[in-house]
Amino acid sequence: MKCRDSKSSLDTPKKILKVNHAGECGAINIYRSQILLCKFFYRDLVPLLQSFKVDEERHRDIFWNEIIARNGVRCKSYWLCGLGGFVMGFISSLLGRRGILACTWAVESVVINHLEEQLKYLESKGDHSAYEAVYSILEDEKNHRDTGFKEGGVTNIWYQPLRFSVSFFTEPIIRFGMR
Ligand SMILES: [Fe+2]
Ligand SMILES: [Fe+2]
């Protein structure tokens, strides 16, 4: 989704930060529910998912600190993202190991598309601190995506359906958050 100048009282960088902060809550909860199920069924995946969750918690803090620094607000969709993430993580875990890894691959691919659009916008506006906040998480998200891809296999049948559902559910939430 392309970023546009905001006409409301919150400027676009503040909206980007709050949407990303909520998105990280979603990501944390995807990994949280996957870890929960993997403890029973795929124990070997737990350390990997835990390391992803630690990354997402750090990302959430980066955005929150930047929101506080500019008197921003928490997104109205924060808890919705958390719930949606938990459900998404749970469903993907029911699809098995490949479902879990396809979920990471799909979610992080969608995330990276958004981050890249945001970076273009923030660079054009010369908002260096927001740019830095977004840019600082990009490598982690690429690592998550590529690990999901590598570990789950190129022919992972769950990727396309999950990618479609992730886009289908996250786009309206992002649109709502960017209002
Ligand atoms: Fe993240
Ligand atoms: Fe991530």
PDB file of N, CA and C in Angstrom, residues 56-149:
ATOM      1  N   GLU A  56      10.719  -9.897  17.324  1.00  0.00           N
ATOM      2  CA  GLU A  56       9.477  -9.103  17.188  1.00  0.00           C
ATOM      3  C   GLU A  56       9.238  -8.236  18.422  1.00  0.00           C
ATOM      4  N   GLU A  57       9.603  -8.761  19.579  1.00  0.00           N
ATOM      5  CA  GLU A  57       9.434  -7.961  20.810  1.00  0.00           C
ATOM      6  C   GLU A  57      10.356  -6.752  20.773  1.00  0.00           C
ATOM      7  N   ARG A  58      11.559  -6.952  20.275  1.00  0.00           N
ATOM      8  CA  ARG A  58      12.496  -5.822  20.152  1.00  0.00           C
ATOM      9  C   ARG A  58      11.942  -4.798  19.162  1.00  0.00           C
ATOM     10  N   HIS A  59      11.381  -5.279  18.041  1.00  0.00           N
ATOM     11  CA  HIS A  59      10.805  -4.358  17.036  1.00  0.00           C
ATOM     12  C   HIS A  59       9.666  -3.542  17.644  1.00  0.00           C
ATOM     13  N   ARG A  60       8.810  -4.232  18.396  1.00  0.00           N
ATOM     14  CA  ARG A  60       7.673  -3.541  19.012  1.00  0.00           C
ATOM     15  C   ARG A  60       8.176  -2.412  19.922  1.00  0.00           C
ATOM     16  N   ASP A  61       9.248  -2.691  20.670  1.00  0.00           N
ATOM     17  CA  ASP A  61       9.799  -1.666  21.573  1.00  0.00           C
ATOM     18  C   ASP A  61      10.404  -0.493  20.791  1.00  0.00           C
ATOM     19  N   ILE A  62      11.050  -0.802  19.679  1.00  0.00           N
ATOM     20  CA  ILE A  62      11.637   0.270  18.846  1.00  0.00           C
ATOM     21  C   ILE A  62      10.529   1.227  18.404  1.00  0.00           C
ATOM     22  N   PHE A  63       9.415   0.661  17.920  1.00  0.00           N
ATOM     23  CA  PHE A  63       8.322   1.528  17.441  1.00  0.00           C
ATOM     24  C   PHE A  63       7.659   2.264  18.606  1.00  0.00           C
ATOM     25  N   TRP A  64       7.518   1.573  19.718  1.00  0.00           N
ATOM     26  CA  TRP A  64       6.866   2.227  20.862  1.00  0.00           C
ATOM     27  C   TRP A  64       7.707   3.408  21.364  1.00  0.00           C
ATOM     28  N   ASN A  65       9.019   3.221  21.443  1.00  0.00           N
ATOM     29  CA  ASN A  65       9.888   4.319  21.890  1.00  0.00           C
ATOM     30  C   ASN A  65       9.794   5.509  20.946  1.00  0.00           C
ATOM     31  N   GLU A  66       9.714   5.225  19.669  1.00  0.00           N
ATOM     32  CA  GLU A  66       9.613   6.309  18.681  1.00  0.00           C
ATOM     33  C   GLU A  66       8.240   6.992  18.779  1.00  0.00           C
ATOM     34  N   ILE A  67       7.204   6.214  19.059  1.00  0.00           N
ATOM     35  CA  ILE A  67       5.851   6.777  19.234  1.00  0.00           C
ATOM     36  C   ILE A  67       5.837   7.715  20.447  1.00  0.00           C
ATOM     37  N   ILE A  68       6.421   7.269  21.547  1.00  0.00           N
ATOM     38  CA  ILE A  68       6.460   8.091  22.762  1.00  0.00           C
ATOM     39  C   ILE A  68       7.248   9.377  22.510  1.00  0.00           C
ATOM     40  N   ALA A  69       8.383   9.231  21.827  1.00  0.00           N
ATOM     41  CA  ALA A  69       9.257  10.393  21.584  1.00  0.00           C
ATOM     42  C   ALA A  69       8.540  11.500  20.818  1.00  0.00           C
ATOM     43  N   ARG A  70       7.533  11.121  20.001  1.00  0.00           N
ATOM     44  CA  ARG A  70       6.834  12.167  19.239  1.00  0.00           C
ATOM     45  C   ARG A  70       5.362  12.304  19.648  1.00  0.00           C
ATOM     46  N   ASN A  71       5.074  11.924  20.890  1.00  0.00           N
ATOM     47  CA  ASN A  71       3.702  12.037  21.402  1.00  0.00           C
ATOM     48  C   ASN A  71       2.669  11.396  20.485  1.00  0.00           C
ATOM     49  N   GLY A  72       3.014  10.237  20.012  1.00  0.00           N
ATOM     50  CA  GLY A  72       2.077   9.507  19.159  1.00  0.00           C
ATOM     51  C   GLY A  72       1.094   8.712  20.002  1.00  0.00           C
ATOM     52  N   VAL A  73       0.304   7.901  19.332  1.00  0.00           N
ATOM     53  CA  VAL A  73      -0.696   7.103  20.040  1.00  0.00           C
ATOM     54  C   VAL A  73      -0.578   5.633  19.643  1.00  0.00           C
ATOM     55  N   ARG A  74      -1.119   4.799  20.526  1.00  0.00           N
ATOM     56  CA  ARG A  74      -1.188   3.377  20.169  1.00  0.00           C
ATOM     57  C   ARG A  74      -2.339   3.183  19.194  1.00  0.00           C
ATOM     58  N   CYS A  75      -2.140   2.278  18.246  1.00  0.00           N
ATOM     59  CA  CYS A  75      -3.158   2.048  17.219  1.00  0.00           C
ATOM     60  C   CYS A  75      -4.417   1.421  17.818  1.00  0.00           C
ATOM     61  N   LYS A  76      -5.566   1.835  17.283  1.00  0.00           N
ATOM     62  CA  LYS A  76      -6.829   1.233  17.751  1.00  0.00           C
ATOM     63  C   LYS A  76      -6.873  -0.254  17.430  1.00  0.00           C
ATOM     64  N   SER A  77      -6.113  -0.653  16.414  1.00  0.00           N
ATOM     65  CA  SER A  77      -6.164  -2.061  16.003  1.00  0.00           C
ATOM     66  C   SER A  77      -5.132  -2.918  16.743  1.00  0.00           C
ATOM     67  N   TYR A  78      -4.497  -2.347  17.779  1.00  0.00           N
ATOM     68  CA  TYR A  78      -3.409  -3.073  18.457  1.00  0.00           C
ATOM     69  C   TYR A  78      -3.842  -4.464  18.940  1.00  0.00           C
ATOM     70  N   TRP A  79      -4.941  -4.507  19.693  1.00  0.00           N
ATOM     71  CA  TRP A  79      -5.366  -5.803  20.256  1.00  0.00           C
ATOM     72  C   TRP A  79      -5.971  -6.712  19.185  1.00  0.00           C
ATOM     73  N   LEU A  80      -6.600  -6.086  18.203  1.00  0.00           N
ATOM     74  CA  LEU A  80      -7.143  -6.865  17.078  1.00  0.00           C
ATOM     75  C   LEU A  80      -6.005  -7.591  16.348  1.00  0.00           C
ATOM     76  N   CYS A  81      -4.902  -6.870  16.145  1.00  0.00           N
ATOM     77  CA  CYS A  81      -3.733  -7.482  15.495  1.00  0.00           C
ATOM     78  C   CYS A  81      -3.202  -8.635  16.335  1.00  0.00           C
ATOM     79  N   GLY A  82      -3.185  -8.429  17.650  1.00  0.00           N
ATOM     80  CA  GLY A  82      -2.702  -9.477  18.540  1.00  0.00           C
ATOM     81  C   GLY A  82      -3.559 -10.728  18.435  1.00  0.00           C
ATOM     82  N   LEU A  83      -4.873 -10.515  18.428  1.00  0.00           N
ATOM     83  CA  LEU A  83      -5.799 -11.639  18.341  1.00  0.00           C
ATOM     84  C   LEU A  83      -5.680 -12.326  16.969  1.00  0.00           C
ATOM     85  N   GLY A  84      -5.670 -11.505  15.921  1.00  0.00           N
ATOM     86  CA  GLY A  84      -5.546 -12.040  14.557  1.00  0.00           C
ATOM     87  C   GLY A  84      -4.267 -12.842  14.399  1.00  0.00           C
ATOM     88  N   GLY A  85      -3.188 -12.329  14.968  1.00  0.00           N
ATOM     89  CA  GLY A  85      -1.904 -13.021  14.894  1.00  0.00           C
ATOM     90  C   GLY A  85      -1.975 -14.373  15.590  1.00  0.00           C
ATOM     91  N   PHE A  86      -2.606 -14.379  16.748  1.00  0.00           N
ATOM     92  CA  PHE A  86      -2.694 -15.621  17.509  1.00  0.00           C
ATOM     93  C   PHE A  86      -3.472 -16.681  16.722  1.00  0.00           C
ATOM     94  N   VAL A  87      -4.586 -16.249  16.124  1.00  0.00           N
ATOM     95  CA  VAL A  87      -5.418 -17.178  15.339  1.00  0.00           C
ATOM     96  C   VAL A  87      -4.636 -17.680  14.120  1.00  0.00           C
ATOM     97  N   MET A  88      -3.972 -16.755  13.456  1.00  0.00           N
ATOM     98  CA  MET A  88      -3.180 -17.129  12.275  1.00  0.00           C
ATOM     99  C   MET A  88      -2.084 -18.141  12.641  1.00  0.00           C
ATOM    100  N   GLY A  89      -1.409 -17.892  13.753  1.00  0.00           N
ATOM    101  CA  GLY A  89      -0.360 -18.817  14.204  1.00  0.00           C
ATOM    102  C   GLY A  89      -0.935 -20.179  14.541  1.00  0.00           C
ATOM    103  N   PHE A  90      -2.113 -20.173  15.140  1.00  0.00           N
ATOM    104  CA  PHE A  90      -2.751 -21.417  15.555  1.00  0.00           C
ATOM    105  C   PHE A  90      -3.159 -22.247  14.329  1.00  0.00           C
ATOM    106  N   ILE A  91      -3.821 -21.582  13.385  1.00  0.00           N
ATOM    107  CA  ILE A  91      -4.280 -22.300  12.181  1.00  0.00           C
ATOM    108  C   ILE A  91      -3.082 -22.862  11.405  1.00  0.00           C
ATOM    109  N   SER A  92      -2.043 -22.043  11.257  1.00  0.00           N
ATOM    110  CA  SER A  92      -0.880 -22.508  10.500  1.00  0.00           C
ATOM    111  C   SER A  92      -0.237 -23.710  11.203  1.00  0.00           C
ATOM    112  N   SER A  93      -0.276 -23.721  12.525  1.00  0.00           N
ATOM    113  CA  SER A  93       0.317 -24.855  13.252  1.00  0.00           C
ATOM    114  C   SER A  93      -0.478 -26.137  13.014  1.00  0.00           C
ATOM    115  N   LEU A  94      -1.798 -25.980  12.817  1.00  0.00           N
ATOM    116  CA  LEU A  94      -2.616 -27.166  12.539  1.00  0.00           C
ATOM    117  C   LEU A  94      -2.283 -27.761  11.172  1.00  0.00           C
ATOM    118  N   LEU A  95      -1.676 -26.958  10.304  1.00  0.00           N
ATOM    119  CA  LEU A  95      -1.295 -27.449   8.978  1.00  0.00           C
ATOM    120  C   LEU A  95       0.051 -28.170   9.003  1.00  0.00           C
ATOM    121  N   GLY A  96       0.644 -28.218  10.178  1.00  0.00           N
ATOM    122  CA  GLY A  96       1.897 -28.959  10.301  1.00  0.00           C
ATOM    123  C   GLY A  96       3.116 -28.078  10.121  1.00  0.00           C
ATOM    124  N   ARG A  97       4.261 -28.753  10.114  1.00  0.00           N
ATOM    125  CA  ARG A  97       5.547 -28.055  10.028  1.00  0.00           C
ATOM    126  C   ARG A  97       5.606 -27.114   8.831  1.00  0.00           C
ATOM    127  N   ARG A  98       5.151 -27.608   7.687  1.00  0.00           N
ATOM    128  CA  ARG A  98       5.197 -26.772   6.487  1.00  0.00           C
ATOM    129  C   ARG A  98       4.259 -25.575   6.579  1.00  0.00           C
ATOM    130  N   GLY A  99       3.140 -25.792   7.253  1.00  0.00           N
ATOM    131  CA  GLY A  99       2.200 -24.687   7.462  1.00  0.00           C
ATOM    132  C   GLY A  99       2.835 -23.582   8.288  1.00  0.00           C
ATOM    133  N   ILE A 100       3.550 -23.978   9.320  1.00  0.00           N
ATOM    134  CA  ILE A 100       4.207 -23.014  10.206  1.00  0.00           C
ATOM    135  C   ILE A 100       5.230 -22.192   9.424  1.00  0.00           C
ATOM    136  N   LEU A 101       6.054 -22.899   8.649  1.00  0.00           N
ATOM    137  CA  LEU A 101       7.119 -22.197   7.927  1.00  0.00           C
ATOM    138  C   LEU A 101       6.565 -21.372   6.763  1.00  0.00           C
ATOM    139  N   ALA A 102       5.484 -21.862   6.139  1.00  0.00           N
ATOM    140  CA  ALA A 102       4.853 -21.083   5.066  1.00  0.00           C
ATOM    141  C   ALA A 102       4.229 -19.823   5.637  1.00  0.00           C
ATOM    142  N   CYS A 103       3.730 -19.924   6.857  1.00  0.00           N
ATOM    143  CA  CYS A 103       3.120 -18.766   7.512  1.00  0.00           C
ATOM    144  C   CYS A 103       4.179 -17.677   7.718  1.00  0.00           C
ATOM    145  N   THR A 104       5.338 -18.078   8.215  1.00  0.00           N
ATOM    146  CA  THR A 104       6.439 -17.117   8.401  1.00  0.00           C
ATOM    147  C   THR A 104       6.804 -16.481   7.062  1.00  0.00           C
ATOM    148  N   TRP A 105       6.971 -17.320   6.077  1.00  0.00           N
ATOM    149  CA  TRP A 105       7.363 -16.855   4.747  1.00  0.00           C
ATOM    150  C   TRP A 105       6.323 -15.858   4.216  1.00  0.00           C
ATOM    151  N   ALA A 106       5.051 -16.219   4.335  1.00  0.00           N
ATOM    152  CA  ALA A 106       3.975 -15.377   3.792  1.00  0.00           C
ATOM    153  C   ALA A 106       3.834 -14.069   4.569  1.00  0.00           C
ATOM    154  N   VAL A 107       3.788 -14.180   5.876  1.00  0.00           N
ATOM    155  CA  VAL A 107       3.597 -12.979   6.706  1.00  0.00           C
ATOM    156  C   VAL A 107       4.751 -12.005   6.482  1.00  0.00           C
ATOM    157  N   GLU A 108       5.966 -12.524   6.543  1.00  0.00           N
ATOM    158  CA  GLU A 108       7.122 -11.631   6.447  1.00  0.00           C
ATOM    159  C   GLU A 108       7.258 -11.035   5.042  1.00  0.00           C
ATOM    160  N   SER A 109       6.809 -11.758   4.021  1.00  0.00           N
ATOM    161  CA  SER A 109       6.846 -11.187   2.668  1.00  0.00           C
ATOM    162  C   SER A 109       5.918  -9.984   2.581  1.00  0.00           C
ATOM    163  N   VAL A 110       4.727 -10.125   3.158  1.00  0.00           N
ATOM    164  CA  VAL A 110       3.761  -9.016   3.161  1.00  0.00           C
ATOM    165  C   VAL A 110       4.322  -7.838   3.974  1.00  0.00           C
ATOM    166  N   VAL A 111       4.905  -8.166   5.128  1.00  0.00           N
ATOM    167  CA  VAL A 111       5.487  -7.124   5.994  1.00  0.00           C
ATOM    168  C   VAL A 111       6.566  -6.341   5.237  1.00  0.00           C
ATOM    169  N   ILE A 112       7.461  -7.078   4.576  1.00  0.00           N
ATOM    170  CA  ILE A 112       8.583  -6.426   3.896  1.00  0.00           C
ATOM    171  C   ILE A 112       8.091  -5.488   2.790  1.00  0.00           C
ATOM    172  N   ASN A 113       7.050  -5.910   2.063  1.00  0.00           N
ATOM    173  CA  ASN A 113       6.478  -5.012   1.038  1.00  0.00           C
ATOM    174  C   ASN A 113       6.044  -3.698   1.663  1.00  0.00           C
ATOM    175  N   HIS A 114       5.383  -3.790   2.812  1.00  0.00           N
ATOM    176  CA  HIS A 114       4.918  -2.574   3.478  1.00  0.00           C
ATOM    177  C   HIS A 114       6.087  -1.721   3.955  1.00  0.00           C
ATOM    178  N   LEU A 115       7.069  -2.373   4.551  1.00  0.00           N
ATOM    179  CA  LEU A 115       8.216  -1.618   5.074  1.00  0.00           C
ATOM    180  C   LEU A 115       8.907  -0.864   3.943  1.00  0.00           C
ATOM    181  N   GLU A 116       9.033  -1.508   2.796  1.00  0.00           N
ATOM    182  CA  GLU A 116       9.735  -0.849   1.692  1.00  0.00           C
ATOM    183  C   GLU A 116       8.963   0.369   1.179  1.00  0.00           C
ATOM    184  N   GLU A 117       7.630   0.251   1.141  1.00  0.00           N
ATOM    185  CA  GLU A 117       6.807   1.420   0.758  1.00  0.00           C
ATOM    186  C   GLU A 117       6.977   2.544   1.781  1.00  0.00           C
ATOM    187  N   GLN A 118       6.975   2.167   3.050  1.00  0.00           N
ATOM    188  CA  GLN A 118       7.107   3.172   4.113  1.00  0.00           C
ATOM    189  C   GLN A 118       8.458   3.877   4.037  1.00  0.00           C
ATOM    190  N   LEU A 119       9.505   3.096   3.763  1.00  0.00           N
ATOM    191  CA  LEU A 119      10.842   3.698   3.690  1.00  0.00           C
ATOM    192  C   LEU A 119      10.919   4.723   2.567  1.00  0.00           C
ATOM    193  N   LYS A 120      10.297   4.399   1.434  1.00  0.00           N
ATOM    194  CA  LYS A 120      10.288   5.359   0.307  1.00  0.00           C
ATOM    195  C   LYS A 120       9.632   6.663   0.752  1.00  0.00           C
ATOM    196  N   TYR A 121       8.494   6.517   1.423  1.00  0.00           N
ATOM    197  CA  TYR A 121       7.754   7.704   1.855  1.00  0.00           C
ATOM    198  C   TYR A 121       8.562   8.517   2.872  1.00  0.00           C
ATOM    199  N   LEU A 122       9.094   7.835   3.885  1.00  0.00           N
ATOM    200  CA  LEU A 122       9.802   8.542   4.963  1.00  0.00           C
ATOM    201  C   LEU A 122      11.072   9.212   4.449  1.00  0.00           C
ATOM    202  N   GLU A 123      11.705   8.572   3.482  1.00  0.00           N
ATOM    203  CA  GLU A 123      12.902   9.181   2.890  1.00  0.00           C
ATOM    204  C   GLU A 123      12.512  10.459   2.151  1.00  0.00           C
ATOM    205  N   SER A 124      11.410  10.394   1.405  1.00  0.00           N
ATOM    206  CA  SER A 124      10.977  11.571   0.641  1.00  0.00           C
ATOM    207  C   SER A 124      10.599  12.723   1.570  1.00  0.00           C
ATOM    208  N   LYS A 125      10.177  12.394   2.794  1.00  0.00           N
ATOM    209  CA  LYS A 125       9.786  13.437   3.755  1.00  0.00           C
ATOM    210  C   LYS A 125      10.965  13.876   4.627  1.00  0.00           C
ATOM    211  N   GLY A 126      12.083  13.186   4.523  1.00  0.00           N
ATOM    212  CA  GLY A 126      13.250  13.528   5.338  1.00  0.00           C
ATOM    213  C   GLY A 126      13.042  13.271   6.822  1.00  0.00           C
ATOM    214  N   ASP A 127      12.171  12.300   7.152  1.00  0.00           N
ATOM    215  CA  ASP A 127      11.955  11.962   8.566  1.00  0.00           C
ATOM    216  C   ASP A 127      12.959  10.874   8.963  1.00  0.00           C
ATOM    217  N   HIS A 128      14.140  11.335   9.419  1.00  0.00           N
ATOM    218  CA  HIS A 128      15.240  10.392   9.622  1.00  0.00           C
ATOM    219  C   HIS A 128      15.001   9.412  10.761  1.00  0.00           C
ATOM    220  N   SER A 129      14.418   9.883  11.863  1.00  0.00           N
ATOM    221  CA  SER A 129      14.296   8.958  13.000  1.00  0.00           C
ATOM    222  C   SER A 129      13.251   7.872  12.720  1.00  0.00           C
ATOM    223  N   ALA A 130      12.150   8.244  12.044  1.00  0.00           N
ATOM    224  CA  ALA A 130      11.161   7.215  11.686  1.00  0.00           C
ATOM    225  C   ALA A 130      11.757   6.270  10.643  1.00  0.00           C
ATOM    226  N   TYR A 131      12.514   6.841   9.710  1.00  0.00           N
ATOM    227  CA  TYR A 131      13.171   6.018   8.681  1.00  0.00           C
ATOM    228  C   TYR A 131      14.090   5.001   9.355  1.00  0.00           C
ATOM    229  N   GLU A 132      14.897   5.489  10.300  1.00  0.00           N
ATOM    230  CA  GLU A 132      15.846   4.613  11.000  1.00  0.00           C
ATOM    231  C   GLU A 132      15.115   3.494  11.750  1.00  0.00           C
ATOM    232  N   ALA A 133      13.989   3.862  12.390  1.00  0.00           N
ATOM    233  CA  ALA A 133      13.227   2.858  13.146  1.00  0.00           C
ATOM    234  C   ALA A 133      12.762   1.743  12.201  1.00  0.00           C
ATOM    235  N   VAL A 134      12.205   2.130  11.065  1.00  0.00           N
ATOM    236  CA  VAL A 134      11.703   1.123  10.110  1.00  0.00           C
ATOM    237  C   VAL A 134      12.871   0.328   9.519  1.00  0.00           C
ATOM    238  N   TYR A 135      13.914   1.066   9.150  1.00  0.00           N
ATOM    239  CA  TYR A 135      15.047   0.409   8.485  1.00  0.00           C
ATOM    240  C   TYR A 135      15.739  -0.590   9.430  1.00  0.00           C
ATOM    241  N   SER A 136      15.739  -0.267  10.723  1.00  0.00           N
ATOM    242  CA  SER A 136      16.472  -1.103  11.684  1.00  0.00           C
ATOM    243  C   SER A 136      15.877  -2.503  11.820  1.00  0.00           C
ATOM    244  N   ILE A 137      14.626  -2.688  11.413  1.00  0.00           N
ATOM    245  CA  ILE A 137      14.024  -4.027  11.570  1.00  0.00           C
ATOM    246  C   ILE A 137      14.011  -4.817  10.256  1.00  0.00           C
ATOM    247  N   LEU A 138      14.357  -4.141   9.166  1.00  0.00           N
ATOM    248  CA  LEU A 138      14.220  -4.755   7.839  1.00  0.00           C
ATOM    249  C   LEU A 138      15.038  -6.043   7.685  1.00  0.00           C
ATOM    250  N   GLU A 139      16.293  -6.009   8.160  1.00  0.00           N
ATOM    251  CA  GLU A 139      17.162  -7.184   8.022  1.00  0.00           C
ATOM    252  C   GLU A 139      16.584  -8.384   8.768  1.00  0.00           C
ATOM    253  N   ASP A 140      16.073  -8.139   9.988  1.00  0.00           N
ATOM    254  CA  ASP A 140      15.464  -9.225  10.763  1.00  0.00           C
ATOM    255  C   ASP A 140      14.296  -9.840  10.001  1.00  0.00           C
ATOM    256  N   GLU A 141      13.440  -8.978   9.443  1.00  0.00           N
ATOM    257  CA  GLU A 141      12.244  -9.485   8.758  1.00  0.00           C
ATOM    258  C   GLU A 141      12.645 -10.286   7.509  1.00  0.00           C
ATOM    259  N   LYS A 142      13.696  -9.832   6.838  1.00  0.00           N
ATOM    260  CA  LYS A 142      14.168 -10.588   5.665  1.00  0.00           C
ATOM    261  C   LYS A 142      14.716 -11.941   6.097  1.00  0.00           C
ATOM    262  N   ASN A 143      15.403 -11.930   7.222  1.00  0.00           N
ATOM    263  CA  ASN A 143      15.930 -13.187   7.752  1.00  0.00           C
ATOM    264  C   ASN A 143      14.787 -14.149   8.111  1.00  0.00           C
ATOM    265  N   HIS A 144      13.718 -13.624   8.726  1.00  0.00           N
ATOM    266  CA  HIS A 144      12.570 -14.472   9.058  1.00  0.00           C
ATOM    267  C   HIS A 144      11.961 -15.061   7.774  1.00  0.00           C
ATOM    268  N   ARG A 145      11.743 -14.184   6.814  1.00  0.00           N
ATOM    269  CA  ARG A 145      11.136 -14.620   5.547  1.00  0.00           C
ATOM    270  C   ARG A 145      11.994 -15.705   4.890  1.00  0.00           C
ATOM    271  N   ASP A 146      13.309 -15.453   4.783  1.00  0.00           N
ATOM    272  CA  ASP A 146      14.183 -16.385   4.071  1.00  0.00           C
ATOM    273  C   ASP A 146      14.316 -17.707   4.820  1.00  0.00           C
ATOM    274  N   THR A 147      14.273 -17.649   6.138  1.00  0.00           N
ATOM    275  CA  THR A 147      14.334 -18.890   6.918  1.00  0.00           C
ATOM    276  C   THR A 147      13.054 -19.697   6.701  1.00  0.00           C
ATOM    277  N   GLY A 148      11.907 -19.013   6.689  1.00  0.00           N
ATOM    278  CA  GLY A 148      10.636 -19.695   6.433  1.00  0.00           C
ATOM    279  C   GLY A 148      10.649 -20.376   5.074  1.00  0.00           C
ATOM    280  N   PHE A 149      11.216 -19.677   4.119  1.00  0.00           N
ATOM    281  CA  PHE A 149      11.313 -20.196   2.753  1.00  0.00           C
ATOM    282  C   PHE A 149      12.252 -21.402   2.685  1.00  0.00           C
TER     283      PHE A 149
END
